[in-house]
Amino acid sequence: MVSTLRLRPSLGLCVVALVALTLSACSRQAPAPEPVRAVKLLEVGASPLQTRVEYAGDVRAQTESRLGFQVAGKLVQRAVNVGDVVRQGQVLAEIDGQDYALAAQAAQAQVAAARTQRDLAQADWQRFSALKEKGFISGVELDRRRASLQSAQAQLEQAQAQAAAQSNQSSYARLLAPAAGVITAVSAEPGQVVSAGTAVLQLAHDGPRDAVIAVPEGARGQVAVGQAVQVRIWSTAERLSATVREIAASADPVTRTYSVKVGLQGQPQPDLGATAYVSMDSGAAAAQAALKLPTTALWQQQGASMVWRFDPASATVQAQRVEVGSVEGSEVVIASGLEPGMQVVVTGTHVLTQGQKVSVYQPRHPEAAH
């Protein structure tokens, strides 16, 4: 009797739990249906490929010289600044040339001493020649005097050459403009000690000018020396005929681009440093067409490029794999995977799923679709 009473509470608890589970199952609501999303569609069609490529660059002189002194010294004067127009032979800068002036004076003194020795040897040779005619000396003694004269003459010529070299060294203390042009860079200031050959100034020579651009490594084969191109000057909108004049032999180690110099034709020449846009044929046939999509239409799945293709019959979207050929600005060229006439979702691709039912977006105002 006692054991029966003890089992009754546990049995009641089981009944209560069973009833609670039954009620919860009856009250569970079905999941809400997925909303029908409105999507923007684009009908795939063939459009012409871009046949001209435009590169931005700047205008530079065809000849640019980095000027430096031929001797070392302390820079005591710089007579020009960036942007100054200079003429040929104008003094641009000077270094302290006192030591070179003293060396030139010493060389002149050596020339004077060598000339004195030469004159003395020549007088001896003339005197001994007269004695030889009278038979007072032998021919050997006269030959010795002739050798002394020749040695003195050689020493004089050596001293004169050294004096000329020292005179040049003294003149090298002044940096002269090798041609007329414009100063485009300054690399040293007064008081600075510069070594021989160190660039102090940069001079852009007057005359023909180039538009210098950087061509990507992948487009290097589409550019050739002598190729005709068009150049547009940004500041004036002027268009000039030009020719590719020089292509760098190797790519820049940092940017991996090739420097290309385009010789500008016609007068007047554009300002130095002006922005220039160089247009050249990309090599694609003008009549060639391709399927293009905006970049917003593409999404990635396991490393493959995908688009959402709209099925009008079921009003659903289906994943479609495509192969991308190239990129033109904000559009991509589709190499394979699509056919003209297909409709592709171009916005909101990241919120769609396979087989999802969608509706076509209709703008409230018809002009908004344009």
Short mmCIF file of C-alpha atoms in Angstrom, two decimals:
data_model
loop_
_atom_site.label_atom_id
_atom_site.label_comp_id
_atom_site.label_asym_id
_atom_site.label_seq_id
_atom_site.Cartn_x
_atom_site.Cartn_y
_atom_site.Cartn_z
CA MET A 1 0.00 0.00 0.00
CA VAL A 2 2.78 2.35 0.83
CA SER A 3 4.67 1.72 -2.40
CA THR A 4 1.54 2.45 -4.44
CA LEU A 5 1.15 5.87 -2.82
CA ARG A 6 4.77 6.71 -3.56
CA LEU A 7 4.36 6.06 -7.32
CA ARG A 8 1.35 8.33 -7.77
CA PRO A 9 3.24 11.72 -7.64
CA SER A 10 5.73 10.65 -10.30
CA LEU A 11 2.92 9.46 -12.52
CA GLY A 12 1.27 12.87 -12.23
CA LEU A 13 4.41 14.64 -13.24
CA CYS A 14 4.67 12.55 -16.39
CA VAL A 15 1.10 13.37 -17.33
CA VAL A 16 1.76 17.11 -16.88
CA ALA A 17 4.91 16.98 -19.04
CA LEU A 18 3.08 15.09 -21.79
CA VAL A 19 0.31 17.65 -21.86
CA ALA A 20 2.83 20.52 -22.04
CA LEU A 21 4.65 18.98 -25.01
CA THR A 22 1.34 18.45 -26.80
CA LEU A 23 0.33 22.07 -26.31
CA SER A 24 3.70 23.42 -27.50
CA ALA A 25 3.52 21.30 -30.65
CA CYS A 26 0.09 22.56 -31.43
CA SER A 27 1.11 26.20 -30.93
CA ARG A 28 4.30 26.10 -33.20
CA GLN A 29 3.87 28.50 -36.16
CA ALA A 30 5.01 27.80 -39.70
CA PRO A 31 8.07 29.88 -40.90
CA ALA A 32 7.27 33.09 -42.75
CA PRO A 33 7.67 32.84 -46.52
CA GLU A 34 10.80 34.43 -47.96
CA PRO A 35 10.04 37.91 -49.32
CA VAL A 36 9.95 38.44 -53.05
CA ARG A 37 12.79 40.83 -53.80
CA ALA A 38 12.71 43.36 -56.60
CA VAL A 39 15.81 43.22 -58.80
CA LYS A 40 17.18 45.34 -61.63
CA LEU A 41 17.77 43.39 -64.82
CA LEU A 42 20.01 43.97 -67.81
CA GLU A 43 19.49 42.25 -71.13
CA VAL A 44 22.78 40.92 -72.39
CA GLY A 45 23.75 42.33 -75.78
CA ALA A 46 26.87 42.74 -77.89
CA SER A 47 28.60 46.14 -77.78
CA PRO A 48 31.81 47.34 -79.45
CA LEU A 49 35.08 46.96 -77.63
CA GLN A 50 37.13 50.01 -76.72
CA THR A 51 39.63 50.45 -79.57
CA ARG A 52 41.69 53.30 -78.17
CA VAL A 53 43.58 53.43 -74.91
CA GLU A 54 44.47 56.72 -73.22
CA TYR A 55 47.43 57.19 -70.86
CA ALA A 56 48.08 60.21 -68.67
CA GLY A 57 51.55 61.74 -68.58
CA ASP A 58 53.37 65.06 -68.48
CA VAL A 59 55.24 67.27 -70.92
CA ARG A 60 59.03 67.32 -70.67
CA ALA A 61 61.90 68.63 -72.74
CA GLN A 62 63.46 66.10 -75.10
CA THR A 63 66.87 67.03 -73.71
CA GLU A 64 67.31 67.40 -69.93
CA SER A 65 70.76 67.86 -68.39
CA ARG A 66 71.79 67.32 -64.78
CA LEU A 67 74.52 69.93 -64.39
CA GLY A 68 77.44 69.68 -61.98
CA PHE A 69 80.94 71.05 -61.50
CA GLN A 70 83.89 69.24 -63.05
CA VAL A 71 85.93 69.87 -59.88
CA ALA A 72 85.15 69.60 -56.18
CA GLY A 73 84.70 72.56 -53.85
CA LYS A 74 82.39 74.57 -51.61
CA LEU A 75 79.43 76.18 -53.34
CA VAL A 76 79.64 79.91 -52.72
CA GLN A 77 76.96 81.21 -55.10
CA ARG A 78 73.88 79.92 -56.93
CA ALA A 79 72.58 82.52 -59.36
CA VAL A 80 69.38 80.80 -60.51
CA ASN A 81 66.27 79.19 -59.04
CA VAL A 82 63.69 76.71 -60.27
CA GLY A 83 61.72 78.14 -63.18
CA ASP A 84 64.37 80.66 -64.26
CA VAL A 85 64.94 81.00 -67.99
CA VAL A 86 68.66 80.99 -68.82
CA ARG A 87 70.70 81.60 -71.95
CA GLN A 88 73.65 79.65 -73.24
CA GLY A 89 76.91 80.53 -71.45
CA GLN A 90 75.19 82.18 -68.49
CA VAL A 91 76.85 81.67 -65.09
CA LEU A 92 74.57 79.45 -63.01
CA ALA A 93 76.69 78.78 -59.91
CA GLU A 94 80.23 79.13 -58.53
CA ILE A 95 82.41 77.24 -56.10
CA ASP A 96 85.39 78.54 -54.14
CA GLY A 97 88.15 78.56 -56.78
CA GLN A 98 90.99 80.13 -54.78
CA ASP A 99 92.98 76.90 -54.55
CA TYR A 100 92.63 76.32 -58.28
CA ALA A 101 93.76 79.90 -59.01
CA LEU A 102 96.86 79.42 -56.87
CA ALA A 103 97.61 76.11 -58.60
CA ALA A 104 97.34 77.89 -61.96
CA GLN A 105 99.81 80.55 -60.80
CA ALA A 106 102.23 77.85 -59.68
CA ALA A 107 101.95 76.17 -63.05
CA GLN A 108 102.75 79.44 -64.82
CA ALA A 109 105.82 79.83 -62.64
CA GLN A 110 106.97 76.36 -63.68
CA VAL A 111 106.51 77.37 -67.29
CA ALA A 112 108.72 80.39 -66.75
CA ALA A 113 111.42 78.26 -65.10
CA ALA A 114 111.29 75.68 -67.87
CA ARG A 115 111.54 78.39 -70.52
CA THR A 116 114.65 79.82 -68.81
CA GLN A 117 116.27 76.37 -68.80
CA ARG A 118 115.38 75.90 -72.46
CA ASP A 119 116.87 79.30 -73.40
CA LEU A 120 120.07 78.48 -71.51
CA ALA A 121 120.40 75.11 -73.23
CA GLN A 122 119.79 76.72 -76.59
CA ALA A 123 122.54 79.34 -75.95
CA ASP A 124 124.97 76.58 -74.96
CA TRP A 125 124.20 74.62 -78.11
CA GLN A 126 124.75 77.69 -80.32
CA ARG A 127 128.08 78.49 -78.60
CA PHE A 128 129.32 74.92 -78.87
CA SER A 129 128.24 74.79 -82.50
CA ALA A 130 130.56 77.74 -83.22
CA LEU A 131 133.41 76.02 -81.38
CA LYS A 132 132.82 72.83 -83.36
CA GLU A 133 133.11 74.72 -86.65
CA LYS A 134 136.55 75.97 -85.49
CA GLY A 135 137.58 72.48 -84.45
CA PHE A 136 137.97 73.27 -80.75
CA ILE A 137 135.51 70.54 -79.56
CA SER A 138 134.55 67.11 -80.75
CA GLY A 139 131.27 66.10 -82.30
CA VAL A 140 130.36 64.08 -79.21
CA GLU A 141 130.42 67.20 -77.04
CA LEU A 142 128.13 69.00 -79.52
CA ASP A 143 125.71 66.06 -79.49
CA ARG A 144 125.59 66.26 -75.71
CA ARG A 145 124.58 69.93 -75.89
CA ARG A 146 121.93 69.12 -78.50
CA ALA A 147 120.42 66.48 -76.18
CA SER A 148 120.34 68.96 -73.32
CA LEU A 149 118.50 71.44 -75.52
CA GLN A 150 115.93 68.83 -76.57
CA SER A 151 115.36 67.81 -72.94
CA ALA A 152 114.85 71.42 -71.89
CA GLN A 153 112.38 71.94 -74.75
CA ALA A 154 110.41 68.86 -73.67
CA GLN A 155 110.28 70.09 -70.07
CA LEU A 156 108.97 73.44 -71.26
CA GLU A 157 106.20 71.79 -73.27
CA GLN A 158 105.28 69.64 -70.28
CA ALA A 159 105.10 72.69 -68.03
CA GLN A 160 102.95 74.51 -70.58
CA ALA A 161 100.50 71.57 -70.76
CA GLN A 162 100.26 71.42 -66.97
CA ALA A 163 99.65 75.16 -66.84
CA ALA A 164 96.85 74.84 -69.40
CA ALA A 165 95.25 72.03 -67.35
CA GLN A 166 95.45 74.09 -64.17
CA SER A 167 93.95 77.04 -65.99
CA ASN A 168 91.02 74.84 -67.04
CA GLN A 169 90.60 73.65 -63.46
CA SER A 170 90.35 77.25 -62.37
CA SER A 171 87.68 78.01 -64.99
CA TYR A 172 85.70 74.95 -63.89
CA ALA A 173 84.91 76.78 -60.65
CA ARG A 174 82.08 78.47 -62.56
CA LEU A 175 79.11 76.43 -63.80
CA LEU A 176 77.89 77.71 -67.18
CA ALA A 177 74.66 76.89 -68.99
CA PRO A 178 75.45 74.56 -71.91
CA ALA A 179 72.31 75.70 -73.77
CA ALA A 180 69.31 77.96 -73.42
CA GLY A 181 66.48 76.54 -71.37
CA VAL A 182 64.64 76.47 -68.06
CA ILE A 183 65.93 75.38 -64.65
CA THR A 184 63.68 72.52 -63.48
CA ALA A 185 65.44 71.36 -60.29
CA VAL A 186 67.97 72.58 -57.71
CA SER A 187 70.01 70.01 -55.75
CA ALA A 188 72.55 72.11 -53.78
CA GLU A 189 72.64 75.28 -51.75
CA PRO A 190 75.46 77.81 -51.02
CA GLY A 191 77.83 76.57 -48.32
CA GLN A 192 77.48 72.94 -49.37
CA VAL A 193 80.65 71.09 -50.37
CA VAL A 194 80.07 69.23 -53.62
CA SER A 195 82.26 66.64 -55.29
CA ALA A 196 83.13 66.59 -58.97
CA GLY A 197 80.16 65.47 -61.06
CA THR A 198 77.54 65.91 -58.31
CA ALA A 199 74.31 67.27 -59.83
CA VAL A 200 73.63 70.81 -58.67
CA LEU A 201 70.99 71.92 -61.18
CA GLN A 202 68.76 70.38 -63.82
CA LEU A 203 68.25 72.18 -67.11
CA ALA A 204 65.46 71.54 -69.61
CA HIS A 205 66.77 72.60 -72.99
CA ASP A 206 64.72 74.74 -75.33
CA GLY A 207 63.43 72.95 -78.40
CA PRO A 208 61.28 69.87 -79.08
CA ARG A 209 59.31 68.36 -76.20
CA ASP A 210 57.98 64.95 -75.24
CA ALA A 211 54.89 63.62 -73.54
CA VAL A 212 56.18 60.99 -71.13
CA ILE A 213 53.78 58.22 -70.08
CA ALA A 214 54.00 54.92 -68.18
CA VAL A 215 52.68 51.88 -70.06
CA PRO A 216 51.69 48.74 -68.09
CA GLU A 217 53.77 45.64 -68.60
CA GLY A 218 50.84 43.83 -70.21
CA ALA A 219 50.40 46.54 -72.87
CA ARG A 220 54.10 46.86 -73.74
CA GLY A 221 53.68 44.84 -76.93
CA GLN A 222 51.02 47.23 -78.25
CA VAL A 223 53.47 50.17 -78.44
CA ALA A 224 56.22 50.52 -81.04
CA VAL A 225 58.77 53.19 -81.90
CA GLY A 226 57.47 55.34 -84.75
CA GLN A 227 53.81 54.63 -83.94
CA ALA A 228 51.49 57.60 -84.61
CA VAL A 229 49.44 58.73 -81.61
CA GLN A 230 47.27 61.67 -80.55
CA VAL A 231 48.09 63.89 -77.56
CA ARG A 232 45.53 66.01 -75.72
CA ILE A 233 46.81 68.82 -73.49
CA TRP A 234 44.55 68.96 -70.44
CA SER A 235 44.96 72.66 -69.63
CA THR A 236 44.17 73.93 -73.13
CA ALA A 237 42.25 70.97 -74.64
CA GLU A 238 44.65 71.31 -77.58
CA ARG A 239 45.21 68.16 -79.66
CA LEU A 240 48.61 67.46 -81.19
CA SER A 241 49.92 64.84 -83.56
CA ALA A 242 52.80 62.87 -82.09
CA THR A 243 55.01 59.85 -82.62
CA VAL A 244 56.40 57.33 -80.17
CA ARG A 245 60.07 58.25 -79.98
CA GLU A 246 61.56 56.07 -77.25
CA ILE A 247 60.55 53.06 -75.15
CA ALA A 248 62.42 52.07 -72.00
CA ALA A 249 64.39 48.85 -72.34
CA SER A 250 63.26 47.53 -68.93
CA ALA A 251 60.31 48.02 -66.61
CA ASP A 252 60.48 50.21 -63.53
CA PRO A 253 61.37 47.91 -60.59
CA VAL A 254 58.68 49.48 -58.37
CA THR A 255 55.73 50.22 -60.65
CA ARG A 256 56.48 47.51 -63.26
CA THR A 257 55.64 49.96 -66.04
CA TYR A 258 57.63 51.01 -69.10
CA SER A 259 58.47 54.68 -69.64
CA VAL A 260 57.46 55.80 -73.14
CA LYS A 261 58.48 59.13 -74.67
CA VAL A 262 56.18 60.56 -77.33
CA GLY A 263 57.67 63.30 -79.51
CA LEU A 264 55.29 66.25 -79.90
CA GLN A 265 54.95 67.89 -83.29
CA GLY A 266 53.89 71.38 -84.24
CA GLN A 267 54.36 74.83 -82.74
CA PRO A 268 54.02 76.31 -80.24
CA GLN A 269 55.17 73.66 -77.81
CA PRO A 270 53.05 73.12 -74.65
CA ASP A 271 54.31 74.28 -71.26
CA LEU A 272 56.74 72.08 -69.38
CA GLY A 273 55.03 69.92 -66.80
CA ALA A 274 51.60 70.24 -68.41
CA THR A 275 49.33 67.20 -68.11
CA ALA A 276 49.04 65.33 -71.39
CA TYR A 277 46.77 62.44 -72.37
CA VAL A 278 48.19 60.13 -75.03
CA SER A 279 45.67 58.11 -77.06
CA MET A 280 46.80 55.13 -79.07
CA ASP A 281 45.19 52.22 -80.86
CA SER A 282 44.91 49.26 -78.49
CA GLY A 283 45.22 46.80 -81.39
CA ALA A 284 41.58 45.57 -81.23
CA ALA A 285 39.58 45.51 -84.42
CA ALA A 286 37.15 48.39 -84.67
CA ALA A 287 34.27 46.09 -85.73
CA GLN A 288 34.86 43.56 -82.95
CA ALA A 289 32.02 43.33 -80.42
CA ALA A 290 31.72 41.64 -77.05
CA LEU A 291 29.25 40.95 -74.25
CA LYS A 292 29.69 43.41 -71.40
CA LEU A 293 28.27 43.58 -67.88
CA PRO A 294 28.74 46.06 -65.04
CA THR A 295 31.05 44.82 -62.33
CA THR A 296 28.14 44.88 -59.84
CA ALA A 297 26.56 41.92 -61.66
CA LEU A 298 29.38 39.53 -60.77
CA TRP A 299 29.87 37.56 -57.57
CA GLN A 300 32.27 34.81 -56.58
CA GLN A 301 31.63 31.18 -55.70
CA GLN A 302 34.58 28.91 -54.93
CA GLY A 303 36.90 31.07 -56.99
CA ALA A 304 34.62 31.17 -60.05
CA SER A 305 32.85 34.25 -61.45
CA MET A 306 29.06 33.92 -61.30
CA VAL A 307 25.98 35.94 -62.30
CA TRP A 308 22.29 35.57 -61.51
CA ARG A 309 20.34 34.72 -64.68
CA PHE A 310 16.64 35.61 -64.57
CA ASP A 311 14.16 32.97 -65.75
CA PRO A 312 11.01 34.79 -66.98
CA ALA A 313 8.91 31.60 -67.00
CA SER A 314 9.30 30.91 -63.28
CA ALA A 315 10.27 34.45 -62.17
CA THR A 316 13.30 32.99 -60.35
CA VAL A 317 17.04 33.52 -60.51
CA GLN A 318 19.54 30.84 -61.45
CA ALA A 319 23.30 30.91 -60.84
CA GLN A 320 25.27 31.06 -64.07
CA ARG A 321 29.06 30.65 -64.30
CA VAL A 322 30.87 33.01 -66.66
CA GLU A 323 34.42 33.58 -67.86
CA VAL A 324 35.73 37.16 -67.64
CA GLY A 325 37.88 38.28 -70.55
CA SER A 326 39.01 41.80 -69.63
CA VAL A 327 38.00 44.89 -67.69
CA GLU A 328 37.08 48.24 -69.26
CA GLY A 329 36.49 50.81 -66.54
CA SER A 330 33.39 49.79 -64.57
CA GLU A 331 32.47 47.03 -67.04
CA VAL A 332 33.79 43.54 -67.66
CA VAL A 333 33.97 41.71 -70.97
CA ILE A 334 32.35 38.27 -70.77
CA ALA A 335 34.35 35.71 -72.73
CA SER A 336 31.89 32.81 -72.29
CA GLY A 337 28.87 31.68 -70.28
CA LEU A 338 26.21 34.07 -71.62
CA GLU A 339 24.25 34.51 -74.81
CA PRO A 340 22.70 37.68 -76.23
CA GLY A 341 19.14 38.13 -75.03
CA MET A 342 19.65 36.66 -71.57
CA GLN A 343 18.54 38.78 -68.61
CA VAL A 344 21.01 39.20 -65.75
CA VAL A 345 20.59 40.74 -62.29
CA VAL A 346 22.89 43.77 -61.94
CA THR A 347 22.24 44.94 -58.36
CA GLY A 348 21.74 43.21 -55.01
CA THR A 349 23.41 39.98 -56.08
CA HIS A 350 24.75 39.28 -52.56
CA VAL A 351 21.25 38.78 -51.04
CA LEU A 352 19.89 36.29 -53.58
CA THR A 353 19.83 32.49 -53.40
CA GLN A 354 19.52 29.74 -55.98
CA GLY A 355 15.98 29.44 -57.30
CA GLN A 356 14.70 32.43 -55.35
CA LYS A 357 11.54 34.04 -56.70
CA VAL A 358 12.02 37.72 -57.56
CA SER A 359 10.14 40.57 -59.18
CA VAL A 360 11.41 43.00 -61.77
CA TYR A 361 12.08 46.46 -60.39
CA GLN A 362 9.91 49.14 -61.94
CA PRO A 363 10.88 52.80 -61.32
CA ARG A 364 8.12 55.09 -60.13
CA HIS A 365 8.97 57.65 -62.76
CA PRO A 366 9.75 56.42 -66.29
CA GLU A 367 12.50 58.99 -66.71
CA ALA A 368 14.35 57.44 -63.74
CA ALA A 369 15.12 54.38 -65.82
CA HIS A 370 17.22 56.45 -68.22
#
